[in-house]
Structure formats: C-alpha cells, structure tokens
Amino acid sequence: MHALTLPERGHFDEMLLQSGAVRSQYQGFSEWLQAQSPEVLHRKREEANQLFHRVGITFSVYGDDAGAERLIPFDTIPRIVPAAEWQTLEVGLKQRVRALNAFLHDIYHDHEIVKAGVIPAGPVFGNAQYQPMMQDVDLPDRIYAHIAGVDIIRHADGGCYVLEDNLRVPSGVSYMLENRKMMMRLFPELFARHAVAPVDHYPALLLDTLRKASRVANPTVVVLTPGHFNSAYFEHAFLAQQMGVELVEGRDLFVRDDHVYMRTTAGHKRVDVIYRRIDDTFLDPLAFRPDSLLGVPGLMSVYRQGKVVLTNAIGTGVADDKSIYPYVPAMIRFYLDEEPILSNVETWLCREPEQLDYVLRHLPELVVKEVHGAGGYGMLIGPAATRAEIDAFRARLIADPAGYIAQPTLCLSSCPTFVEGGIAPRHIDLRPFVLSSGQDIKLVAGGLTRVALKAGSLVVNSSQGGGTKDTWVLED
Amino acid sequence: MMLSRTADHLFWMARQMERAENLARLLDVSLAVSMLPQSRGGSADIAAPLALTGMLETYLDRHDAIDARRVLHFMAYDSANPASILSSLKAARDNAHAVRGKITAEMWMSINATWLEARELAAAGGDFQGFFDWVKERSHLFRGATHGTCQRTDAFSFIRLGTYLERADNTARLLDVKSQLLGREDDDSPDYHAWSALLRAVGAFEAYHALYRDALSGRRVAELLLLRPDMPRSLRACFDEIRKWLERLESDNGRPAKRLATELQAALAYSTVDEIFAEGLHPYLTRMLGDIDRLGGTVQRAYLEAA
C-alpha cells in the first residue's frame, strides 16, 4: 500500500474523487500501483533519473551559473486521458489552429477581421510581435503556424480550457517522446494492460509537415538552432536526428544569388525548408537585430521572395499574444463560421479602463500576466501573493496597463505524483502539438503533461521547478 | 556529405579524446621515469610534459617551483589549465554535445559519463597512476563504442582522421620527450629502465620483445614507434590510416590534404631507421611535428572551414 494523499475539497483530480474512489480510466493503473512495493517503485524512479542523466536529457537554466544543465524531474505516474475526452480535444484543437492560421493570413493581407470590427486594430497592428514586412507575402498553402503547442488546463469545474496558443517556437515535444520511451522501459507490463495510443511517429509526422511546407519537389529540410547553449538544444538535436535532417546553426548557412545554402564538407548545398528554433528578431541581422550572431544575413530577403520556407513563419507571435488571446473564439466564428469547441479562460484586458478598474479592485483573487511574458516569469498570482507584492504589482499595472492581462485564479486539476513521503496530488497542464499543412492538420494523441512539483503551486514551467509526466490517451 | 561544422566537431571530439589518452600515457612515463634513480636514467626533469604541451610558463606563473606532484596535478586535474587531461575530456565532451544528433547514443553516453566522472575524480584528487589507467580505459571504451555503433559515413572518417592525426602528433612528441630526457638523442645506449617505461606507456613493451628478442635500444624503439606498420601507435600506422580515411572522402575540395597525406605516408613507408638517426632523432621529430601540423591545417581548410 502507498501513502496516498487525497485531493483537497473543491479541486479536480485526474485520478481520484474526493471520496478516494478511482476514476474509471485509472482503474487498471490504480490496481497495478497498489500491488507494487514502494521500494521497487523507488528503485525505478532512481533508474529513470540515471538513464535521463546518461542520455543527457537536460535543459539549461538561464542565469544559473553553477548548474548550467539540469534534469527536468520526471514523474512515473502517468496522466491518463479517456478516448472520448481526447476526441473532443483533438477536434477542438484542429479548429482553433485552423482559425489562427486564417487570422495570420488575414492580418498580413486584407485585414478583413479588423475591417469587420471583430478585433480592434490596436492590439494587432500596434503589437510588438506584428511584422509589417510580412504584409502581402504569400506563403505556401497560407500556413503560418506549422507547429503549434497549445496549453490546456482543466479547471475545478471539470472543463478543459485553452490557456495559451504557442505559435512561435513551442518546445517540449522531445520530453513527450522520451517520457514515453522511459515508461515503456520501466513498466512494460503496464502497456500490456492498457491500450495506450502511440506517440513515437511524431518525428515522421513533423518531417512530412515540413516537406509539405515547400513548393519544391523533394525539398532539403534543416533544423536551425541557436546552438548548444540554448535551453532547448537537446530537443533541436533530438528532432533533427529523429527526422534524419541536418541540425544547423546560423553560421552554417549563407545567402547567395537569392537562395539559402549550407556549408558542407563537399561544398554548398541548397536549403528549402528551415525549421527554425530561433525567435524572429534573431533570424537575420540585416532585417532585425544587427547585433545578433545567431541568424543568417540576407535570409529575410530570400524568404520574402518565397525561395525558402521558414517554419513557423515570421510574425506568428501576434496571434499567440495574450492581448489577442481573448479574441480567438471570435476568430473561429469569423473565419470558420463554427462555434468554438474549446473554451477560453475569462480574461480582462487591462488596457481597457473599465476592465483595469475591475482588475485593480480584485487583485488578491486574480492572476495578472505580462502580455509579452512567457515561461512563468513576471506574473502575479493574487491568492498566493503577500500584501507588499500585490502593492508593488499594482504600481506596475497602473504605470503600464496595456502591458498586462488578468484572469481568474484557475485551479489547475491535479494528478497523483510521487513526492517525499508518498503520493500526493500536484497541479498539471497539457501541451498537445498540432501540425498543420495545406492538406490536413495532424497531432499525435497526447502531448506533454507538465506538473508543478511544489505542493499547491500552479506554475508548471520547467524553468520554475516543474516536472513532466507521460500522457496516455487510452484507445477504445 | 555533411555540415562542415559538424565534421569539425567530430574531428575535434576524437582529437581531444585521443589527446587525453596520450597525455595520460605521457604523464605515466614521466611519473615512472621520475621515480628512477639518476644513475638508472631517472630524471628529476618532470617539467618535460609542461614544455611539450607549451604550458611551462603558465605553470610557473601559478606555482613557484617545479614539483612532481604539482606538475602532475596541473597536467591531470587542473581545469584552469587548457592542456590538462580534464580540460581535454571536457573539450571532447563539449564537441560531442554540439553534435549530439550526429553520434550514436552509446558514443554520447560513454563520452558524457567520462566527463562527469572525470570531474569527480579530479575534485577528489586521487592517485595519479589510477587516474591515468582510468583515462586510458575510458578512451578505449569510447573508441569501442564508436567502432561498434557508428555508421560508416563521412562522420566516421572525420572521427578517425582526428584520432590518427592526434596520435601521430602525440607519438612523435612522446618519443621526443624521451630522447630529450636522455639528452643523447642519437645514441644507442641501453637505458633499459627509461626505454621500458616508454614502451609500457604506449603498450608496446610486449611487442618489442616479441619482435627483437634483444636488449632495449633507442634505435629499435624508434624503429618500432616510427616505421613499423603493424604497431598501432607508430607514425607509419597513423599515416596509413590518415591516408586511408582521407581517400574515403569524396569531393574535390580535399585534394591538397590528400596529396600531402600521401607524400608523408610514402616518406615513412620508404625510410629506414638509419636514415633517421643520420639526420638525428630530435631534428627528425621536429620536422615530422611540423608536417603533422601542416597536414592538420590543410584538412581544416579543405573540409572543416569550407566557405
């Protein structure tokens, strides 16, 4: 038997009801768990740790001199999603990403949605992520976000909500793949007892998506990384290897006669598709930051002529910006003439005076985020903050209201997790990865489940002490 | 065909690993020789490894006196010394890290585990002999993982090239330090203990006796380590390999490197030890080191920095 802490009243737990009864999708797992001795499970966790360390699945933490590389903690209790629930999520995700791509095409062409008054011009064209140079650039199949990582949470009411659409360079998919490999290695018997939808074909789907992104027949695809000091370098190398394409840095590429080439031991080779894991502004020192050494001088000029494809496209950041997020349901209705399947989290835009007023009066209950923030930095979690922290944040908010949005403090659902002294509920979210091409939108069943390892914490980001779990979508 | 930068990392990954192993061998022989009494060819000149790696000044900046333990510590464990074994293992691992996707999981795990453990061993500052043996073993393991799992593409050729270019350089240096330690570079005198320490350091002690069945002489040791194609650390064997791996690389841009490697290999294949001793061992080795360096530069320009 394991010391199992029950979820708190009013919280939603993926495995347990308040009474301690087990939800049906966890029935098999729970029986298995109770039959294991704590010592064996402990040993398995140690084994996982060692294996991850040896394989070098580590990430760099910025501003941490001592431990340039750290292991992301991995929890061996999976997050299990029933088949029916996944089907709804999958349809909803495809719908959402289709609308977001339509939105991106629109705001870089005819601006219909703004003209129709569905979205105000300010947060679109005044957005730091909006790239005027993309106006009237025609992309193959009108796809901007070929790879999207959509963050989904389940609230205490049991419903799933989209928290964030990551359309720039979403990361984490390598952990999804490695976590599954690890679980299959540690607990093969569990996979004999459960029909878990596979995820290991993700690299093949990704390569297919990247190849279809080009109009060239049999295109040469590369992965562009900022280099091995980047926090997600492992993932860049991993994906390039799994797809069998070159992992390049900016200095490996150069522009000549309106094409992009890579430097090889046998001379130059033309490049058609660049799966870039570098932010827009670092891609080309001639077009963006002149001090950037990561990019390729002249790349933008080739890109705008359609002689090379960048995935994701330039300027996608405007669509996943927190100030645009509240309008995504309206986008779905506008472009697709459909009702949104996935819900948004209620959001107050602080740049609107009445909404700011409400936010200022309710700070202790709300979560306030920087519009351009990411990685769990620069946010206020009202209920967890001290009086002084709230006052300090209030001042920042009044000084720059347009820089912030606020949301109710969501109670992310929890999942039993190994902690010191047994198994206890910890809050989780889910990031599925959505791949878009002209023909279709695909995703593997599941995604990356992130878990906040500190009791009560709602911050799941790996840079803030979060861990990960394997995600099982059960097949019917 | 592969990225020039990838080839560069693979080449230097192999070179740094080989360098760490050879440095362990060099320090091993220095340690052994330093323990011999003067009358038996022993030498207090433990500074030789410093001079050979060009680190003498750096060492003297930080330590006031040449002291056997301190020199060994500086060359083995000191991360602030870019030429130490620890630094080489780190450089090897960093190069591997930069091309993680291009080497097999087993190669990566081997080289990464070596670095992690080396860091701990260095911090503990344990006995040198044990550390040198461990370094040699880890180098063997990595070579084995490479040989056993790496696909035979250009990547493998660049790894091999790095290994043999480095080894050629190191064998020449090792022989040179020995001839300088003895201070009689053209001499045949039977400095048994010194020569046997050298042979043991390169794992050639048994081969020597199997081949010559005779007392140790500088001339024969030189022949063994310079000209014998069947000795895996000899200059001749290294150049046979360098030539072979260069020839496997298709594409025209490597012609200068291939031509130079072929010239050097032919010179070794058709030399005799008498000719070498007529020139003088030290001058000969100095010339060879220059040629090896020139070849390294040519390979670098032809493949690794391709514009």
CSV table of C-alpha atoms in Angstrom, one decimal, chain A residues 27-341:
chain,number,residue,atom,x,y,z
A,27,GLN,CA,-8.9,1.7,-12.6
A,28,GLY,CA,-6.3,-0.6,-14.1
A,29,PHE,CA,-3.3,1.6,-13.2
A,30,SER,CA,-4.5,2.0,-9.6
A,31,GLU,CA,-4.8,-1.7,-9.1
A,32,TRP,CA,-1.3,-2.2,-10.5
A,33,LEU,CA,0.1,0.6,-8.3
A,34,GLN,CA,-1.3,-0.9,-5.1
A,35,ALA,CA,0.3,-4.2,-6.0
A,36,GLN,CA,3.8,-2.7,-6.3
A,37,SER,CA,6.1,-2.3,-3.3
A,38,PRO,CA,7.2,1.2,-2.5
A,39,GLU,CA,10.9,0.0,-2.7
A,40,VAL,CA,10.6,-1.3,-6.2
A,41,LEU,CA,8.9,1.9,-7.4
A,42,HIS,CA,11.5,4.0,-5.7
A,43,ARG,CA,14.2,2.0,-7.4
A,44,LYS,CA,12.5,2.5,-10.8
A,45,ARG,CA,12.5,6.2,-10.2
A,46,GLU,CA,16.2,6.2,-9.4
A,47,GLU,CA,16.8,4.2,-12.6
A,48,ALA,CA,14.8,6.7,-14.7
A,49,ASN,CA,16.9,9.5,-13.2
A,50,GLN,CA,20.1,7.9,-14.0
A,51,LEU,CA,19.0,7.0,-17.5
A,52,PHE,CA,17.9,10.5,-18.3
A,53,HIS,CA,21.2,11.8,-17.0
A,54,ARG,CA,23.2,9.5,-19.1
A,55,VAL,CA,21.3,10.1,-22.2
A,56,GLY,CA,21.8,13.8,-21.4
A,57,ILE,CA,18.2,15.0,-21.4
A,58,THR,CA,18.9,18.1,-19.6
A,59,PHE,CA,17.9,21.7,-20.1
A,60,SER,CA,19.9,24.9,-19.3
A,61,VAL,CA,18.5,27.3,-16.9
A,62,TYR,CA,19.3,30.9,-17.7
A,63,GLY,CA,21.1,32.9,-15.0
A,64,ASP,CA,22.2,29.8,-13.2
A,65,ASP,CA,26.0,29.7,-13.2
A,66,ALA,CA,26.6,26.6,-11.1
A,67,GLY,CA,24.2,24.2,-12.8
A,68,ALA,CA,24.4,25.1,-16.4
A,69,GLU,CA,22.4,21.9,-17.1
A,70,ARG,CA,19.7,20.4,-15.0
A,71,LEU,CA,17.5,17.4,-15.3
A,72,ILE,CA,13.8,18.1,-15.7
A,73,PRO,CA,12.2,15.9,-13.0
A,74,PHE,CA,10.2,13.1,-14.4
A,75,ASP,CA,7.2,11.6,-12.5
A,76,THR,CA,6.4,8.0,-13.2
A,77,ILE,CA,2.6,8.2,-12.6
A,78,PRO,CA,1.1,8.9,-16.0
A,79,ARG,CA,-1.6,11.4,-16.8
A,80,ILE,CA,-4.4,9.3,-18.3
A,81,VAL,CA,-6.9,10.8,-20.8
A,82,PRO,CA,-10.0,8.7,-21.8
A,83,ALA,CA,-10.6,8.2,-25.5
A,84,ALA,CA,-13.8,10.3,-25.7
A,85,GLU,CA,-12.2,13.3,-24.0
A,86,TRP,CA,-9.3,13.2,-26.3
A,87,GLN,CA,-11.5,13.1,-29.4
A,88,THR,CA,-13.2,16.4,-28.3
A,89,LEU,CA,-9.8,18.0,-27.6
A,90,GLU,CA,-8.4,16.9,-30.9
A,91,VAL,CA,-11.3,18.3,-32.9
A,92,GLY,CA,-11.2,21.5,-30.9
A,93,LEU,CA,-7.5,21.9,-31.3
A,94,LYS,CA,-7.7,21.5,-35.1
A,95,GLN,CA,-10.5,24.0,-35.3
A,96,ARG,CA,-8.6,26.5,-33.2
A,97,VAL,CA,-5.3,26.2,-35.1
A,98,ARG,CA,-7.2,26.5,-38.4
A,99,ALA,CA,-8.7,29.7,-37.3
A,100,LEU,CA,-5.3,31.1,-36.0
A,101,ASN,CA,-3.7,30.4,-39.4
A,102,ALA,CA,-6.6,32.1,-41.2
A,103,PHE,CA,-6.2,35.1,-38.8
A,104,LEU,CA,-2.4,35.3,-39.5
A,105,HIS,CA,-3.0,35.2,-43.3
A,106,ASP,CA,-5.7,37.9,-42.9
A,107,ILE,CA,-3.8,40.4,-40.8
A,108,TYR,CA,-0.8,40.2,-43.3
A,109,HIS,CA,-3.1,40.6,-46.3
A,110,ASP,CA,-6.6,42.2,-46.4
A,111,HIS,CA,-7.3,42.8,-42.6
A,112,GLU,CA,-10.9,41.7,-43.0
A,113,ILE,CA,-11.3,40.8,-39.4
A,114,VAL,CA,-10.2,44.3,-38.3
A,115,LYS,CA,-12.4,46.0,-41.0
A,116,ALA,CA,-15.4,44.0,-39.8
A,117,GLY,CA,-14.8,45.4,-36.3
A,118,VAL,CA,-14.3,41.9,-34.7
A,119,ILE,CA,-10.9,42.7,-33.4
A,120,PRO,CA,-9.7,46.3,-32.8
A,121,ALA,CA,-6.7,47.5,-34.8
A,122,GLY,CA,-4.6,48.5,-31.8
A,123,PRO,CA,-3.6,45.1,-30.4
A,124,VAL,CA,-2.9,43.7,-33.9
A,125,PHE,CA,-1.0,46.4,-35.7
A,126,GLY,CA,0.4,48.1,-32.6
A,127,ASN,CA,1.6,44.8,-31.4
A,128,ALA,CA,5.4,44.4,-30.9
A,129,GLN,CA,5.0,40.9,-32.5
A,130,TYR,CA,3.4,42.2,-35.6
A,131,GLN,CA,5.8,42.1,-38.5
A,132,PRO,CA,4.9,44.8,-41.1
A,133,MET,CA,7.4,43.2,-43.6
A,134,MET,CA,5.1,40.2,-43.8
A,135,GLN,CA,2.3,42.3,-45.4
A,136,ASP,CA,1.4,40.8,-48.8
A,137,VAL,CA,3.9,38.0,-48.6
A,138,ASP,CA,2.2,34.9,-49.9
A,139,LEU,CA,3.1,31.7,-48.1
A,140,PRO,CA,2.5,28.2,-49.5
A,141,ASP,CA,-1.0,27.0,-48.5
A,142,ARG,CA,-1.3,30.1,-46.3
A,143,ILE,CA,0.2,28.2,-43.4
A,144,TYR,CA,1.9,30.4,-40.8
A,145,ALA,CA,2.0,28.2,-37.7
A,146,HIS,CA,3.0,24.8,-39.0
A,147,ILE,CA,3.8,23.7,-35.5
A,148,ALA,CA,1.6,24.8,-32.6
A,149,GLY,CA,1.8,23.9,-28.9
A,150,VAL,CA,-1.5,24.7,-27.3
A,151,ASP,CA,-1.5,24.8,-23.5
A,152,ILE,CA,-4.7,23.3,-22.0
A,153,ILE,CA,-5.7,23.1,-18.4
A,154,ARG,CA,-8.7,21.5,-16.6
A,155,HIS,CA,-10.4,23.7,-14.0
A,156,ALA,CA,-12.1,22.7,-10.8
A,157,ASP,CA,-15.4,22.6,-12.7
A,158,GLY,CA,-14.0,19.6,-14.7
A,159,GLY,CA,-14.0,21.6,-18.0
A,160,CYS,CA,-10.9,22.0,-20.2
A,161,TYR,CA,-9.7,25.5,-21.2
A,162,VAL,CA,-7.1,26.8,-23.5
A,163,LEU,CA,-4.6,28.8,-21.6
A,164,GLU,CA,-2.2,29.8,-24.3
A,165,ASP,CA,-1.6,29.2,-28.0
A,166,ASN,CA,2.1,28.9,-28.6
A,167,LEU,CA,2.7,29.6,-32.3
A,168,ARG,CA,6.3,30.8,-32.3
A,169,VAL,CA,8.7,28.0,-31.4
A,170,PRO,CA,6.8,25.8,-29.0
A,171,SER,CA,9.1,23.3,-27.2
A,172,GLY,CA,8.7,20.2,-25.1
A,173,VAL,CA,7.8,17.6,-27.7
A,174,SER,CA,11.1,15.7,-27.1
A,175,TYR,CA,10.1,15.2,-23.5
A,176,MET,CA,6.8,13.8,-24.6
A,177,LEU,CA,8.7,11.2,-26.7
A,178,GLU,CA,11.4,10.4,-24.2
A,179,ASN,CA,8.9,10.1,-21.3
A,180,ARG,CA,7.0,7.5,-23.2
A,181,LYS,CA,10.2,5.6,-24.0
A,182,MET,CA,11.1,5.7,-20.4
A,183,MET,CA,7.8,4.5,-19.2
A,184,MET,CA,7.8,1.6,-21.6
A,185,ARG,CA,11.3,0.7,-20.5
A,186,LEU,CA,10.5,0.9,-16.8
A,187,PHE,CA,7.0,-0.6,-16.8
A,188,PRO,CA,6.4,-2.8,-19.9
A,189,GLU,CA,3.7,-4.7,-18.0
A,190,LEU,CA,1.6,-1.5,-17.8
A,191,PHE,CA,1.5,-1.3,-21.6
A,192,ALA,CA,0.3,-4.8,-21.8
A,193,ARG,CA,-2.6,-4.0,-19.6
A,194,HIS,CA,-3.6,-0.7,-21.3
A,195,ALA,CA,-4.2,0.3,-24.9
A,196,VAL,CA,-2.1,3.4,-24.9
A,197,ALA,CA,-2.2,5.4,-28.2
A,198,PRO,CA,1.4,5.6,-29.5
A,199,VAL,CA,3.3,8.9,-29.9
A,200,ASP,CA,6.6,7.7,-31.4
A,201,HIS,CA,5.6,8.6,-35.0
A,202,TYR,CA,5.7,12.3,-34.2
A,203,PRO,CA,9.1,12.9,-35.9
A,204,ALA,CA,7.8,11.3,-39.1
A,205,LEU,CA,4.6,13.5,-39.0
A,206,LEU,CA,6.8,16.5,-38.4
A,207,LEU,CA,9.1,15.7,-41.3
A,208,ASP,CA,6.1,15.2,-43.5
A,209,THR,CA,4.7,18.6,-42.4
A,210,LEU,CA,8.0,20.3,-43.1
A,211,ARG,CA,8.3,18.8,-46.5
A,212,LYS,CA,4.8,19.7,-47.5
A,213,ALA,CA,5.5,23.3,-46.4
A,214,SER,CA,7.6,23.8,-49.5
A,215,ARG,CA,6.5,24.0,-53.1
A,216,VAL,CA,9.8,22.4,-54.2
A,217,ALA,CA,9.7,18.7,-55.1
A,218,ASN,CA,11.9,16.7,-52.7
A,219,PRO,CA,12.9,19.7,-50.6
A,220,THR,CA,16.0,19.8,-48.3
A,221,VAL,CA,14.9,20.4,-44.7
A,222,VAL,CA,17.1,21.6,-41.9
A,223,VAL,CA,16.6,22.4,-38.2
A,224,LEU,CA,18.1,25.8,-37.2
A,225,THR,CA,19.2,26.0,-33.6
A,226,PRO,CA,20.8,28.9,-31.7
A,227,GLY,CA,23.4,26.4,-30.5
A,228,HIS,CA,24.2,24.1,-27.7
A,229,PHE,CA,23.9,26.8,-25.0
A,230,ASN,CA,20.2,27.2,-25.7
A,231,SER,CA,17.9,25.7,-23.1
A,232,ALA,CA,16.1,23.6,-25.7
A,233,TYR,CA,19.2,22.4,-27.6
A,234,PHE,CA,18.6,18.8,-26.6
A,235,GLU,CA,15.3,18.9,-28.4
A,236,HIS,CA,16.7,20.6,-31.5
A,237,ALA,CA,19.3,17.9,-31.8
A,238,PHE,CA,16.9,15.1,-31.0
A,239,LEU,CA,14.3,16.2,-33.6
A,240,ALA,CA,17.0,16.6,-36.3
A,241,GLN,CA,18.4,13.2,-35.6
A,242,GLN,CA,14.9,11.6,-35.5
A,243,MET,CA,14.0,13.1,-38.8
A,244,GLY,CA,17.4,12.5,-40.4
A,245,VAL,CA,18.0,16.1,-41.3
A,246,GLU,CA,20.9,18.4,-40.6
A,247,LEU,CA,20.9,20.4,-37.4
A,248,VAL,CA,22.4,23.8,-38.5
A,249,GLU,CA,23.4,27.0,-36.7
A,250,GLY,CA,23.2,30.4,-38.4
A,251,ARG,CA,26.9,30.3,-39.3
A,252,ASP,CA,26.4,27.1,-41.3
A,253,LEU,CA,24.0,28.9,-43.7
A,254,PHE,CA,24.6,31.7,-46.1
A,255,VAL,CA,22.7,33.5,-48.8
A,256,ARG,CA,24.0,33.7,-52.4
A,257,ASP,CA,22.0,34.5,-55.5
A,258,ASP,CA,18.7,34.7,-53.8
A,259,HIS,CA,18.9,31.2,-52.3
A,260,VAL,CA,20.0,29.8,-48.9
A,261,TYR,CA,22.9,27.3,-48.8
A,262,MET,CA,24.6,25.3,-46.1
A,263,ARG,CA,28.3,24.8,-45.8
A,264,THR,CA,29.2,21.1,-46.1
A,265,THR,CA,32.4,19.1,-46.4
A,266,ALA,CA,31.6,18.6,-50.1
A,267,GLY,CA,30.8,22.3,-50.8
A,268,HIS,CA,27.5,24.2,-50.8
A,269,LYS,CA,24.0,22.6,-50.6
A,270,ARG,CA,20.8,24.4,-51.2
A,271,VAL,CA,18.2,24.5,-48.3
A,272,ASP,CA,14.5,24.7,-49.0
A,273,VAL,CA,12.8,24.5,-45.6
A,274,ILE,CA,14.2,25.8,-42.3
A,275,TYR,CA,12.5,24.5,-39.1
A,276,ARG,CA,13.9,27.4,-37.1
A,277,ARG,CA,14.1,27.2,-33.4
A,278,ILE,CA,15.2,30.9,-33.2
A,279,ASP,CA,13.0,33.8,-32.5
A,280,ASP,CA,12.0,36.2,-35.3
A,281,THR,CA,14.3,39.0,-34.3
A,282,PHE,CA,17.4,36.9,-34.3
A,283,LEU,CA,17.0,35.4,-37.7
A,284,ASP,CA,18.6,38.0,-39.9
A,285,PRO,CA,20.9,40.7,-38.6
A,286,LEU,CA,20.2,42.7,-41.8
A,287,ALA,CA,16.4,42.8,-41.2
A,288,PHE,CA,16.2,42.7,-37.4
A,289,ARG,CA,18.7,42.9,-34.6
A,290,PRO,CA,22.0,43.9,-36.2
A,291,ASP,CA,23.9,42.6,-33.1
A,292,SER,CA,22.6,39.0,-33.5
A,293,LEU,CA,25.2,36.4,-34.4
A,294,LEU,CA,22.6,33.6,-34.4
A,295,GLY,CA,21.0,34.4,-37.7
A,296,VAL,CA,21.8,34.4,-41.4
A,297,PRO,CA,22.4,37.8,-43.1
A,298,GLY,CA,20.0,38.2,-46.1
A,299,LEU,CA,17.7,35.4,-45.0
A,300,MET,CA,14.6,37.7,-44.9
A,301,SER,CA,15.1,38.9,-48.5
A,302,VAL,CA,15.2,35.3,-49.7
A,303,TYR,CA,12.2,34.4,-47.6
A,304,ARG,CA,10.1,37.2,-48.8
A,305,GLN,CA,10.8,36.1,-52.4
A,306,GLY,CA,9.4,32.7,-51.5
A,307,LYS,CA,12.8,31.0,-52.2
A,308,VAL,CA,13.0,29.4,-48.8
A,309,VAL,CA,10.3,28.4,-46.3
A,310,LEU,CA,10.6,29.2,-42.6
A,311,THR,CA,8.5,27.1,-40.1
A,312,ASN,CA,7.0,28.7,-38.3
A,313,ALA,CA,6.5,31.8,-40.4
A,314,ILE,CA,7.8,35.2,-39.4
A,315,GLY,CA,5.3,37.2,-37.3
A,316,THR,CA,3.2,34.4,-35.8
A,317,GLY,CA,3.8,35.9,-32.4
A,318,VAL,CA,1.0,38.4,-32.8
A,319,ALA,CA,-1.6,35.6,-32.8
A,320,ASP,CA,-0.5,33.9,-29.6
A,321,ASP,CA,0.0,37.2,-27.8
A,322,LYS,CA,-2.0,37.5,-24.6
A,323,SER,CA,-3.8,40.6,-25.8
A,324,ILE,CA,-5.1,38.8,-28.9
A,325,TYR,CA,-6.0,35.6,-27.0
A,326,PRO,CA,-9.4,36.8,-25.8
A,327,TYR,CA,-10.5,37.2,-29.4
A,328,VAL,CA,-9.7,33.7,-30.6
A,329,PRO,CA,-13.3,32.4,-30.1
A,330,ALA,CA,-14.5,35.4,-32.2
A,331,MET,CA,-11.9,34.4,-34.9
A,332,ILE,CA,-13.3,30.9,-35.0
A,333,ARG,CA,-16.8,32.2,-35.6
A,334,PHE,CA,-15.5,34.8,-38.2
A,335,TYR,CA,-13.3,32.6,-40.4
A,336,LEU,CA,-14.9,29.2,-40.0
A,337,ASP,CA,-18.4,30.1,-39.2
A,338,GLU,CA,-18.4,27.5,-36.4
A,339,GLU,CA,-18.9,27.6,-32.7
A,340,PRO,CA,-15.6,27.2,-30.7
A,341,ILE,CA,-15.3,23.7,-29.3
